[in-house]
Amino acid sequence: MPRNLIAETLRRGLYTRVVAKRILFFQELGSTMDEARRQADAGCDEGTLVLAETQTTGRGRFNRTWVSQAGNLYFSIIFYPSVAALPFLSSLGGVAIARAIRRVTGLQPKLKWPNDVLVGGSKVAGILVESGVEGSGVKYAVLGIGINIDIDQQHLAGVPAANSLYEATGKEIARDELLTCLLHEIDALYLGLKQGQTPLAQWKGLLDTLGQQVNATSGDHSYSGLAEDIDE
Ligand code: BTN
């Protein structure tokens, strides 16, 4: 039975300014994204963290299934960003995850546009941002993060190029320490973003795609070429 994440995380000490000032923990949810949206609709505080031990209908981009087995990390954070800040939430999540994984495990994660966190070329974490709009403003945004800490390979069968941190290191991963570290990273980057500092430079430094031949699809058109740089 996985240990109680909240108790462990709080015991380690959280010194965040916005993120996770309120924590809602569920043993099981359909998706933390849906519970987060409900909380946002009810006007919850910014930074509210919705954490689930397992999800029955965890999802990724394009509504793909996100395998959600106990012992890993599945959570969503509610933000009320400006229109200008919203597009940076996904890259903010990627930078925060990469930094936290590096700090706690010593691994050197890379990011693959737009939302994959890779270790040794395999995906160990994913980021999903969903938002609600009202008129020309942002009503809320939900940053969802899933990290494969230690997941049965049989559960990952059929998920191309996915892996877990345990497989990558061969060592037990301190899940509570990783969560604590990650929440601090998100908090710091979000406070910076509110003051107009985007995470793009750090994101660029972690991007796996730069310098590589890539294919991109927009509507019915496909393009291939060299990924040279990114800009805002
Ligand atoms: C992706 O790589 O496509 C994004 C995966 C995002 C998964 C997380 S797990 C917590 C949150 N709840 C969900 O249903 N999805 C996100």
PDB file of C-alpha atoms and ligand atoms in Angstrom:
ATOM      1  CA  MET A   1       0.000   0.000   0.000  1.00  0.00           C
ATOM      2  CA  PRO A   2       1.585   3.345  -0.978  1.00  0.00           C
ATOM      3  CA  ARG A   3       2.236   5.648   1.966  1.00  0.00           C
ATOM      4  CA  ASN A   4       0.021   8.659   2.566  1.00  0.00           C
ATOM      5  CA  LEU A   5       1.468  11.252   0.232  1.00  0.00           C
ATOM      6  CA  ILE A   6      -0.010  14.276   1.880  1.00  0.00           C
ATOM      7  CA  ALA A   7       1.166  13.436   5.360  1.00  0.00           C
ATOM      8  CA  GLU A   8       4.671  12.697   4.076  1.00  0.00           C
ATOM      9  CA  THR A   9       4.807  15.807   1.910  1.00  0.00           C
ATOM     10  CA  LEU A  10       3.610  18.103   4.656  1.00  0.00           C
ATOM     11  CA  ARG A  11       5.991  16.502   7.106  1.00  0.00           C
ATOM     12  CA  ARG A  12       8.865  17.369   4.768  1.00  0.00           C
ATOM     13  CA  GLY A  13       7.719  20.995   4.843  1.00  0.00           C
ATOM     14  CA  LEU A  14       6.150  23.095   2.142  1.00  0.00           C
ATOM     15  CA  TYR A  15       7.206  26.724   1.961  1.00  0.00           C
ATOM     16  CA  THR A  16       5.261  27.715  -1.141  1.00  0.00           C
ATOM     17  CA  ARG A  17       3.589  31.098  -1.606  1.00  0.00           C
ATOM     18  CA  VAL A  18       0.729  30.105  -3.932  1.00  0.00           C
ATOM     19  CA  VAL A  19       0.933  26.449  -4.868  1.00  0.00           C
ATOM     20  CA  ALA A  20      -0.609  23.816  -2.589  1.00  0.00           C
ATOM     21  CA  LYS A  21      -1.676  26.180   0.165  1.00  0.00           C
ATOM     22  CA  ARG A  22      -4.761  23.975   0.047  1.00  0.00           C
ATOM     23  CA  ILE A  23      -4.421  20.256  -0.721  1.00  0.00           C
ATOM     24  CA  LEU A  24      -7.279  17.946  -1.648  1.00  0.00           C
ATOM     25  CA  PHE A  25      -6.262  14.304  -1.571  1.00  0.00           C
ATOM     26  CA  PHE A  26      -8.347  11.502  -3.048  1.00  0.00           C
ATOM     27  CA  GLN A  27      -7.573   7.819  -2.892  1.00  0.00           C
ATOM     28  CA  GLU A  28      -9.249   7.452  -6.280  1.00  0.00           C
ATOM     29  CA  LEU A  29     -10.648   9.884  -8.822  1.00  0.00           C
ATOM     30  CA  GLY A  30     -11.828   9.675 -12.413  1.00  0.00           C
ATOM     31  CA  SER A  31      -9.356  12.409 -13.349  1.00  0.00           C
ATOM     32  CA  THR A  32      -7.773  15.108 -11.204  1.00  0.00           C
ATOM     33  CA  MET A  33      -8.429  17.459 -14.161  1.00  0.00           C
ATOM     34  CA  ASP A  34     -12.190  17.120 -13.728  1.00  0.00           C
ATOM     35  CA  GLU A  35     -12.089  17.569  -9.950  1.00  0.00           C
ATOM     36  CA  ALA A  36      -9.830  20.610 -10.410  1.00  0.00           C
ATOM     37  CA  ARG A  37     -12.282  22.130 -12.879  1.00  0.00           C
ATOM     38  CA  ARG A  38     -15.123  21.565 -10.370  1.00  0.00           C
ATOM     39  CA  GLN A  39     -13.040  23.291  -7.700  1.00  0.00           C
ATOM     40  CA  ALA A  40     -12.294  26.209 -10.026  1.00  0.00           C
ATOM     41  CA  ASP A  41     -15.958  26.552 -10.922  1.00  0.00           C
ATOM     42  CA  ALA A  42     -16.704  26.726  -7.185  1.00  0.00           C
ATOM     43  CA  GLY A  43     -14.142  29.548  -6.842  1.00  0.00           C
ATOM     44  CA  CYS A  44     -11.343  27.727  -4.992  1.00  0.00           C
ATOM     45  CA  ASP A  45      -8.153  29.549  -4.016  1.00  0.00           C
ATOM     46  CA  GLU A  46      -5.433  29.864  -6.623  1.00  0.00           C
ATOM     47  CA  GLY A  47      -2.838  27.122  -6.206  1.00  0.00           C
ATOM     48  CA  THR A  48      -5.288  24.536  -4.857  1.00  0.00           C
ATOM     49  CA  LEU A  49      -3.748  21.109  -5.395  1.00  0.00           C
ATOM     50  CA  VAL A  50      -5.891  18.115  -6.331  1.00  0.00           C
ATOM     51  CA  LEU A  51      -3.944  14.916  -5.806  1.00  0.00           C
ATOM     52  CA  ALA A  52      -5.112  11.358  -6.444  1.00  0.00           C
ATOM     53  CA  GLU A  53      -3.479   8.051  -5.611  1.00  0.00           C
ATOM     54  CA  THR A  54      -5.135   6.462  -8.649  1.00  0.00           C
ATOM     55  CA  GLN A  55      -7.307   7.648 -11.520  1.00  0.00           C
ATOM     56  CA  THR A  56      -9.864   5.526 -13.302  1.00  0.00           C
ATOM     57  CA  THR A  57     -10.033   7.755 -16.386  1.00  0.00           C
ATOM     58  CA  GLY A  58      -6.728   9.633 -16.343  1.00  0.00           C
ATOM     59  CA  ARG A  59      -6.193  11.373 -19.658  1.00  0.00           C
ATOM     60  CA  GLY A  60      -3.446  12.907 -21.722  1.00  0.00           C
ATOM     61  CA  ARG A  61      -3.478  15.120 -24.780  1.00  0.00           C
ATOM     62  CA  PHE A  62      -5.990  14.244 -27.470  1.00  0.00           C
ATOM     63  CA  ASN A  63      -7.928  12.373 -24.771  1.00  0.00           C
ATOM     64  CA  ARG A  64      -5.432   9.521 -24.780  1.00  0.00           C
ATOM     65  CA  THR A  65      -5.601   7.273 -21.734  1.00  0.00           C
ATOM     66  CA  TRP A  66      -3.042   8.064 -19.038  1.00  0.00           C
ATOM     67  CA  VAL A  67      -2.202   4.887 -17.148  1.00  0.00           C
ATOM     68  CA  SER A  68      -2.764   5.754 -13.469  1.00  0.00           C
ATOM     69  CA  GLN A  69      -1.582   3.060 -11.099  1.00  0.00           C
ATOM     70  CA  ALA A  70      -1.085   3.606  -7.346  1.00  0.00           C
ATOM     71  CA  GLY A  71       2.411   4.591  -6.255  1.00  0.00           C
ATOM     72  CA  ASN A  72       2.974   7.214  -8.956  1.00  0.00           C
ATOM     73  CA  LEU A  73       2.131  10.930  -9.076  1.00  0.00           C
ATOM     74  CA  TYR A  74      -1.122  12.292 -10.472  1.00  0.00           C
ATOM     75  CA  PHE A  75      -2.183  15.823  -9.668  1.00  0.00           C
ATOM     76  CA  SER A  76      -3.685  19.047 -10.958  1.00  0.00           C
ATOM     77  CA  ILE A  77      -3.192  22.631  -9.778  1.00  0.00           C
ATOM     78  CA  ILE A  78      -5.699  25.423 -10.338  1.00  0.00           C
ATOM     79  CA  PHE A  79      -4.388  28.808 -11.487  1.00  0.00           C
ATOM     80  CA  TYR A  80      -6.043  32.078 -12.452  1.00  0.00           C
ATOM     81  CA  PRO A  81      -3.443  33.363 -14.922  1.00  0.00           C
ATOM     82  CA  SER A  82      -3.593  36.398 -17.152  1.00  0.00           C
ATOM     83  CA  VAL A  83      -4.189  35.883 -20.873  1.00  0.00           C
ATOM     84  CA  ALA A  84      -0.498  36.653 -21.408  1.00  0.00           C
ATOM     85  CA  ALA A  85       0.662  34.063 -18.860  1.00  0.00           C
ATOM     86  CA  LEU A  86      -1.606  31.188 -19.926  1.00  0.00           C
ATOM     87  CA  PRO A  87       0.464  29.949 -22.913  1.00  0.00           C
ATOM     88  CA  PHE A  88       3.510  29.476 -20.673  1.00  0.00           C
ATOM     89  CA  LEU A  89       1.936  27.141 -18.116  1.00  0.00           C
ATOM     90  CA  SER A  90       2.815  24.006 -20.058  1.00  0.00           C
ATOM     91  CA  SER A  91       6.488  24.926 -20.492  1.00  0.00           C
ATOM     92  CA  LEU A  92       6.563  26.045 -16.851  1.00  0.00           C
ATOM     93  CA  GLY A  93       5.379  22.550 -15.884  1.00  0.00           C
ATOM     94  CA  GLY A  94       8.055  20.920 -18.045  1.00  0.00           C
ATOM     95  CA  VAL A  95      10.884  22.992 -16.598  1.00  0.00           C
ATOM     96  CA  ALA A  96       9.664  22.384 -13.038  1.00  0.00           C
ATOM     97  CA  ILE A  97       9.405  18.614 -13.550  1.00  0.00           C
ATOM     98  CA  ALA A  98      12.823  18.359 -15.189  1.00  0.00           C
ATOM     99  CA  ARG A  99      14.453  20.346 -12.376  1.00  0.00           C
ATOM    100  CA  ALA A 100      12.746  18.341  -9.634  1.00  0.00           C
ATOM    101  CA  ILE A 101      13.622  14.982 -11.209  1.00  0.00           C
ATOM    102  CA  ARG A 102      17.231  16.108 -11.659  1.00  0.00           C
ATOM    103  CA  ARG A 103      17.485  17.294  -8.071  1.00  0.00           C
ATOM    104  CA  VAL A 104      15.927  14.206  -6.488  1.00  0.00           C
ATOM    105  CA  THR A 105      17.284  11.439  -8.741  1.00  0.00           C
ATOM    106  CA  GLY A 106      20.372  12.869 -10.432  1.00  0.00           C
ATOM    107  CA  LEU A 107      18.883  11.981 -13.838  1.00  0.00           C
ATOM    108  CA  GLN A 108      19.128  14.539 -16.655  1.00  0.00           C
ATOM    109  CA  PRO A 109      15.606  14.769 -18.132  1.00  0.00           C
ATOM    110  CA  LYS A 110      14.943  16.400 -21.480  1.00  0.00           C
ATOM    111  CA  LEU A 111      11.736  17.941 -22.788  1.00  0.00           C
ATOM    112  CA  LYS A 112      10.009  17.079 -26.016  1.00  0.00           C
ATOM    113  CA  TRP A 113       7.639  19.671 -27.389  1.00  0.00           C
ATOM    114  CA  PRO A 114       4.963  20.181 -26.313  1.00  0.00           C
ATOM    115  CA  ASN A 115       4.429  18.167 -23.174  1.00  0.00           C
ATOM    116  CA  ASP A 116       6.700  15.145 -22.768  1.00  0.00           C
ATOM    117  CA  VAL A 117       9.402  14.722 -20.146  1.00  0.00           C
ATOM    118  CA  LEU A 118      11.973  12.201 -21.334  1.00  0.00           C
ATOM    119  CA  VAL A 119      14.688  10.239 -19.630  1.00  0.00           C
ATOM    120  CA  GLY A 120      17.004   8.322 -21.938  1.00  0.00           C
ATOM    121  CA  GLY A 121      14.580   8.999 -24.790  1.00  0.00           C
ATOM    122  CA  SER A 122      11.577   7.446 -23.002  1.00  0.00           C
ATOM    123  CA  LYS A 123       8.651   9.375 -21.584  1.00  0.00           C
ATOM    124  CA  VAL A 124       8.485   9.397 -17.785  1.00  0.00           C
ATOM    125  CA  ALA A 125       6.066  12.287 -17.254  1.00  0.00           C
ATOM    126  CA  GLY A 126       3.405  14.264 -19.085  1.00  0.00           C
ATOM    127  CA  ILE A 127       1.811  17.679 -18.741  1.00  0.00           C
ATOM    128  CA  LEU A 128      -1.722  18.654 -19.621  1.00  0.00           C
ATOM    129  CA  VAL A 129      -3.081  22.201 -19.429  1.00  0.00           C
ATOM    130  CA  GLU A 130      -6.816  22.822 -19.718  1.00  0.00           C
ATOM    131  CA  SER A 131      -8.460  26.193 -19.337  1.00  0.00           C
ATOM    132  CA  GLY A 132     -11.803  27.879 -19.165  1.00  0.00           C
ATOM    133  CA  VAL A 133     -12.422  31.219 -20.836  1.00  0.00           C
ATOM    134  CA  GLU A 134     -14.925  33.935 -20.078  1.00  0.00           C
ATOM    135  CA  GLY A 135     -15.329  36.617 -22.692  1.00  0.00           C
ATOM    136  CA  SER A 136     -11.813  37.591 -23.684  1.00  0.00           C
ATOM    137  CA  GLY A 137     -10.350  36.608 -20.297  1.00  0.00           C
ATOM    138  CA  VAL A 138      -9.099  33.398 -18.701  1.00  0.00           C
ATOM    139  CA  LYS A 139     -11.519  32.081 -16.091  1.00  0.00           C
ATOM    140  CA  TYR A 140      -9.140  29.402 -14.815  1.00  0.00           C
ATOM    141  CA  ALA A 141      -6.362  27.119 -15.968  1.00  0.00           C
ATOM    142  CA  VAL A 142      -5.567  23.652 -14.694  1.00  0.00           C
ATOM    143  CA  LEU A 143      -2.023  22.326 -14.846  1.00  0.00           C
ATOM    144  CA  GLY A 144      -2.139  18.512 -14.749  1.00  0.00           C
ATOM    145  CA  ILE A 145       0.969  16.424 -14.180  1.00  0.00           C
ATOM    146  CA  GLY A 146       1.503  12.684 -14.233  1.00  0.00           C
ATOM    147  CA  ILE A 147       4.859  11.128 -13.346  1.00  0.00           C
ATOM    148  CA  ASN A 148       5.720   7.454 -13.690  1.00  0.00           C
ATOM    149  CA  ILE A 149       7.604   6.733 -10.488  1.00  0.00           C
ATOM    150  CA  ASP A 150       7.416   2.955 -10.530  1.00  0.00           C
ATOM    151  CA  ILE A 151       4.868   1.464 -12.814  1.00  0.00           C
ATOM    152  CA  ASP A 152       4.477  -2.172 -13.883  1.00  0.00           C
ATOM    153  CA  GLN A 153       5.859  -2.632 -17.355  1.00  0.00           C
ATOM    154  CA  GLN A 154       2.761  -4.673 -18.149  1.00  0.00           C
ATOM    155  CA  HIS A 155       0.679  -1.526 -17.498  1.00  0.00           C
ATOM    156  CA  LEU A 156       2.837   0.379 -19.943  1.00  0.00           C
ATOM    157  CA  ALA A 157       2.560  -2.254 -22.663  1.00  0.00           C
ATOM    158  CA  GLY A 158       0.987  -0.537 -25.644  1.00  0.00           C
ATOM    159  CA  VAL A 159       2.191   2.906 -24.496  1.00  0.00           C
ATOM    160  CA  PRO A 160       5.006   3.683 -26.932  1.00  0.00           C
ATOM    161  CA  ALA A 161       8.378   4.681 -25.469  1.00  0.00           C
ATOM    162  CA  ALA A 162       7.172   5.081 -21.874  1.00  0.00           C
ATOM    163  CA  ASN A 163       9.257   4.336 -18.818  1.00  0.00           C
ATOM    164  CA  SER A 164       9.424   4.984 -15.083  1.00  0.00           C
ATOM    165  CA  LEU A 165      11.973   6.712 -12.878  1.00  0.00           C
ATOM    166  CA  TYR A 166      12.544   3.476 -11.006  1.00  0.00           C
ATOM    167  CA  GLU A 167      13.427   1.673 -14.250  1.00  0.00           C
ATOM    168  CA  ALA A 168      15.684   4.543 -15.275  1.00  0.00           C
ATOM    169  CA  THR A 169      17.639   4.633 -12.010  1.00  0.00           C
ATOM    170  CA  GLY A 170      17.277   1.104 -10.648  1.00  0.00           C
ATOM    171  CA  LYS A 171      16.638   2.767  -7.285  1.00  0.00           C
ATOM    172  CA  GLU A 172      13.587   3.399  -5.157  1.00  0.00           C
ATOM    173  CA  ILE A 173      12.361   6.957  -5.746  1.00  0.00           C
ATOM    174  CA  ALA A 174      11.348   9.145  -2.803  1.00  0.00           C
ATOM    175  CA  ARG A 175       7.948  10.087  -4.184  1.00  0.00           C
ATOM    176  CA  ASP A 176       7.102  12.523  -1.392  1.00  0.00           C
ATOM    177  CA  GLU A 177      10.448  14.280  -1.760  1.00  0.00           C
ATOM    178  CA  LEU A 178       9.946  14.572  -5.516  1.00  0.00           C
ATOM    179  CA  LEU A 179       6.450  15.993  -5.008  1.00  0.00           C
ATOM    180  CA  THR A 180       7.658  18.523  -2.427  1.00  0.00           C
ATOM    181  CA  CYS A 181      10.518  19.624  -4.656  1.00  0.00           C
ATOM    182  CA  LEU A 182       8.246  19.875  -7.703  1.00  0.00           C
ATOM    183  CA  LEU A 183       5.649  21.989  -5.882  1.00  0.00           C
ATOM    184  CA  HIS A 184       8.395  24.411  -4.828  1.00  0.00           C
ATOM    185  CA  GLU A 185       9.683  24.630  -8.413  1.00  0.00           C
ATOM    186  CA  ILE A 186       6.192  25.283  -9.810  1.00  0.00           C
ATOM    187  CA  ASP A 187       5.567  27.894  -7.136  1.00  0.00           C
ATOM    188  CA  ALA A 188       8.795  29.774  -7.877  1.00  0.00           C
ATOM    189  CA  LEU A 189       8.283  29.693 -11.657  1.00  0.00           C
ATOM    190  CA  TYR A 190       4.660  30.766 -11.356  1.00  0.00           C
ATOM    191  CA  LEU A 191       5.531  33.709  -9.109  1.00  0.00           C
ATOM    192  CA  GLY A 192       8.117  34.712 -11.716  1.00  0.00           C
ATOM    193  CA  LEU A 193       5.600  34.339 -14.522  1.00  0.00           C
ATOM    194  CA  LYS A 194       3.176  36.615 -12.694  1.00  0.00           C
ATOM    195  CA  GLN A 195       5.931  39.219 -12.744  1.00  0.00           C
ATOM    196  CA  GLY A 196       6.478  38.756 -16.467  1.00  0.00           C
ATOM    197  CA  GLN A 197       9.402  36.297 -16.374  1.00  0.00           C
ATOM    198  CA  THR A 198       8.609  33.480 -18.778  1.00  0.00           C
ATOM    199  CA  PRO A 199      10.292  30.073 -18.424  1.00  0.00           C
ATOM    200  CA  LEU A 200      11.248  30.020 -22.121  1.00  0.00           C
ATOM    201  CA  ALA A 201      15.014  30.309 -21.720  1.00  0.00           C
ATOM    202  CA  GLN A 202      15.119  27.408 -19.260  1.00  0.00           C
ATOM    203  CA  TRP A 203      12.696  25.456 -21.436  1.00  0.00           C
ATOM    204  CA  LYS A 204      14.879  25.968 -24.497  1.00  0.00           C
ATOM    205  CA  GLY A 205      17.879  24.672 -22.584  1.00  0.00           C
ATOM    206  CA  LEU A 206      16.034  21.437 -21.867  1.00  0.00           C
ATOM    207  CA  LEU A 207      14.452  20.862 -25.281  1.00  0.00           C
ATOM    208  CA  ASP A 208      15.408  17.597 -26.921  1.00  0.00           C
ATOM    209  CA  THR A 209      14.044  18.589 -30.307  1.00  0.00           C
ATOM    210  CA  LEU A 210      16.354  21.489 -31.153  1.00  0.00           C
ATOM    211  CA  GLY A 211      18.922  20.620 -33.778  1.00  0.00           C
ATOM    212  CA  GLN A 212      16.895  17.620 -34.932  1.00  0.00           C
ATOM    213  CA  GLN A 213      14.865  16.889 -38.056  1.00  0.00           C
ATOM    214  CA  VAL A 214      11.186  17.092 -37.070  1.00  0.00           C
ATOM    215  CA  ASN A 215       7.774  16.682 -38.632  1.00  0.00           C
ATOM    216  CA  ALA A 216       4.972  19.066 -37.725  1.00  0.00           C
ATOM    217  CA  THR A 217       1.334  18.880 -38.712  1.00  0.00           C
ATOM    218  CA  SER A 218      -1.034  21.806 -38.911  1.00  0.00           C
ATOM    219  CA  GLY A 219      -4.515  20.977 -40.100  1.00  0.00           C
ATOM    220  CA  ASP A 220      -4.104  18.968 -43.306  1.00  0.00           C
ATOM    221  CA  HIS A 221      -0.530  20.102 -43.880  1.00  0.00           C
ATOM    222  CA  SER A 222       2.615  18.329 -42.799  1.00  0.00           C
ATOM    223  CA  TYR A 223       5.978  20.007 -42.720  1.00  0.00           C
ATOM    224  CA  SER A 224       9.390  18.567 -42.115  1.00  0.00           C
ATOM    225  CA  GLY A 225      12.572  20.422 -41.386  1.00  0.00           C
ATOM    226  CA  LEU A 226      15.266  21.233 -38.902  1.00  0.00           C
ATOM    227  CA  ALA A 227      14.104  22.510 -35.502  1.00  0.00           C
ATOM    228  CA  GLU A 228      16.435  25.487 -35.127  1.00  0.00           C
ATOM    229  CA  ASP A 229      15.024  27.631 -32.374  1.00  0.00           C
ATOM    230  CA  ILE A 230      11.946  28.644 -30.427  1.00  0.00           C
ATOM    231  CA  ASP A 231      10.486  32.045 -29.707  1.00  0.00           C
ATOM    232  CA  GLU A 232       7.596  33.388 -27.741  1.00  0.00           C
TER     233      GLU A 232
HETATM  234  C1  BTN B   1       0.215  13.835 -21.836  1.00  0.00           C
HETATM  235  O1  BTN B   1       1.397  13.497 -21.841  1.00  0.00           O
HETATM  236  O2  BTN B   1      -0.515  13.634 -22.830  1.00  0.00           O
HETATM  237  C2  BTN B   1      -0.353  14.511 -20.622  1.00  0.00           C
HETATM  238  C3  BTN B   1      -0.568  13.546 -19.485  1.00  0.00           C
HETATM  239  C4  BTN B   1      -1.141  14.223 -18.253  1.00  0.00           C
HETATM  240  C5  BTN B   1      -1.541  13.230 -17.189  1.00  0.00           C
HETATM  241  C6  BTN B   1      -1.955  13.896 -15.914  1.00  0.00           C
HETATM  242  S1  BTN B   1      -2.128  12.761 -14.572  1.00  0.00           S
HETATM  243  C7  BTN B   1      -2.866  14.019 -13.600  1.00  0.00           C
HETATM  244  C8  BTN B   1      -3.798  14.768 -14.512  1.00  0.00           C
HETATM  245  N1  BTN B   1      -5.078  14.089 -14.587  1.00  0.00           N
HETATM  246  C9  BTN B   1      -5.314  13.590 -15.802  1.00  0.00           C
HETATM  247  O3  BTN B   1      -6.337  12.965 -16.133  1.00  0.00           O
HETATM  248  N2  BTN B   1      -4.314  13.907 -16.617  1.00  0.00           N
HETATM  249  C10 BTN B   1      -3.268  14.653 -15.959  1.00  0.00           C
END
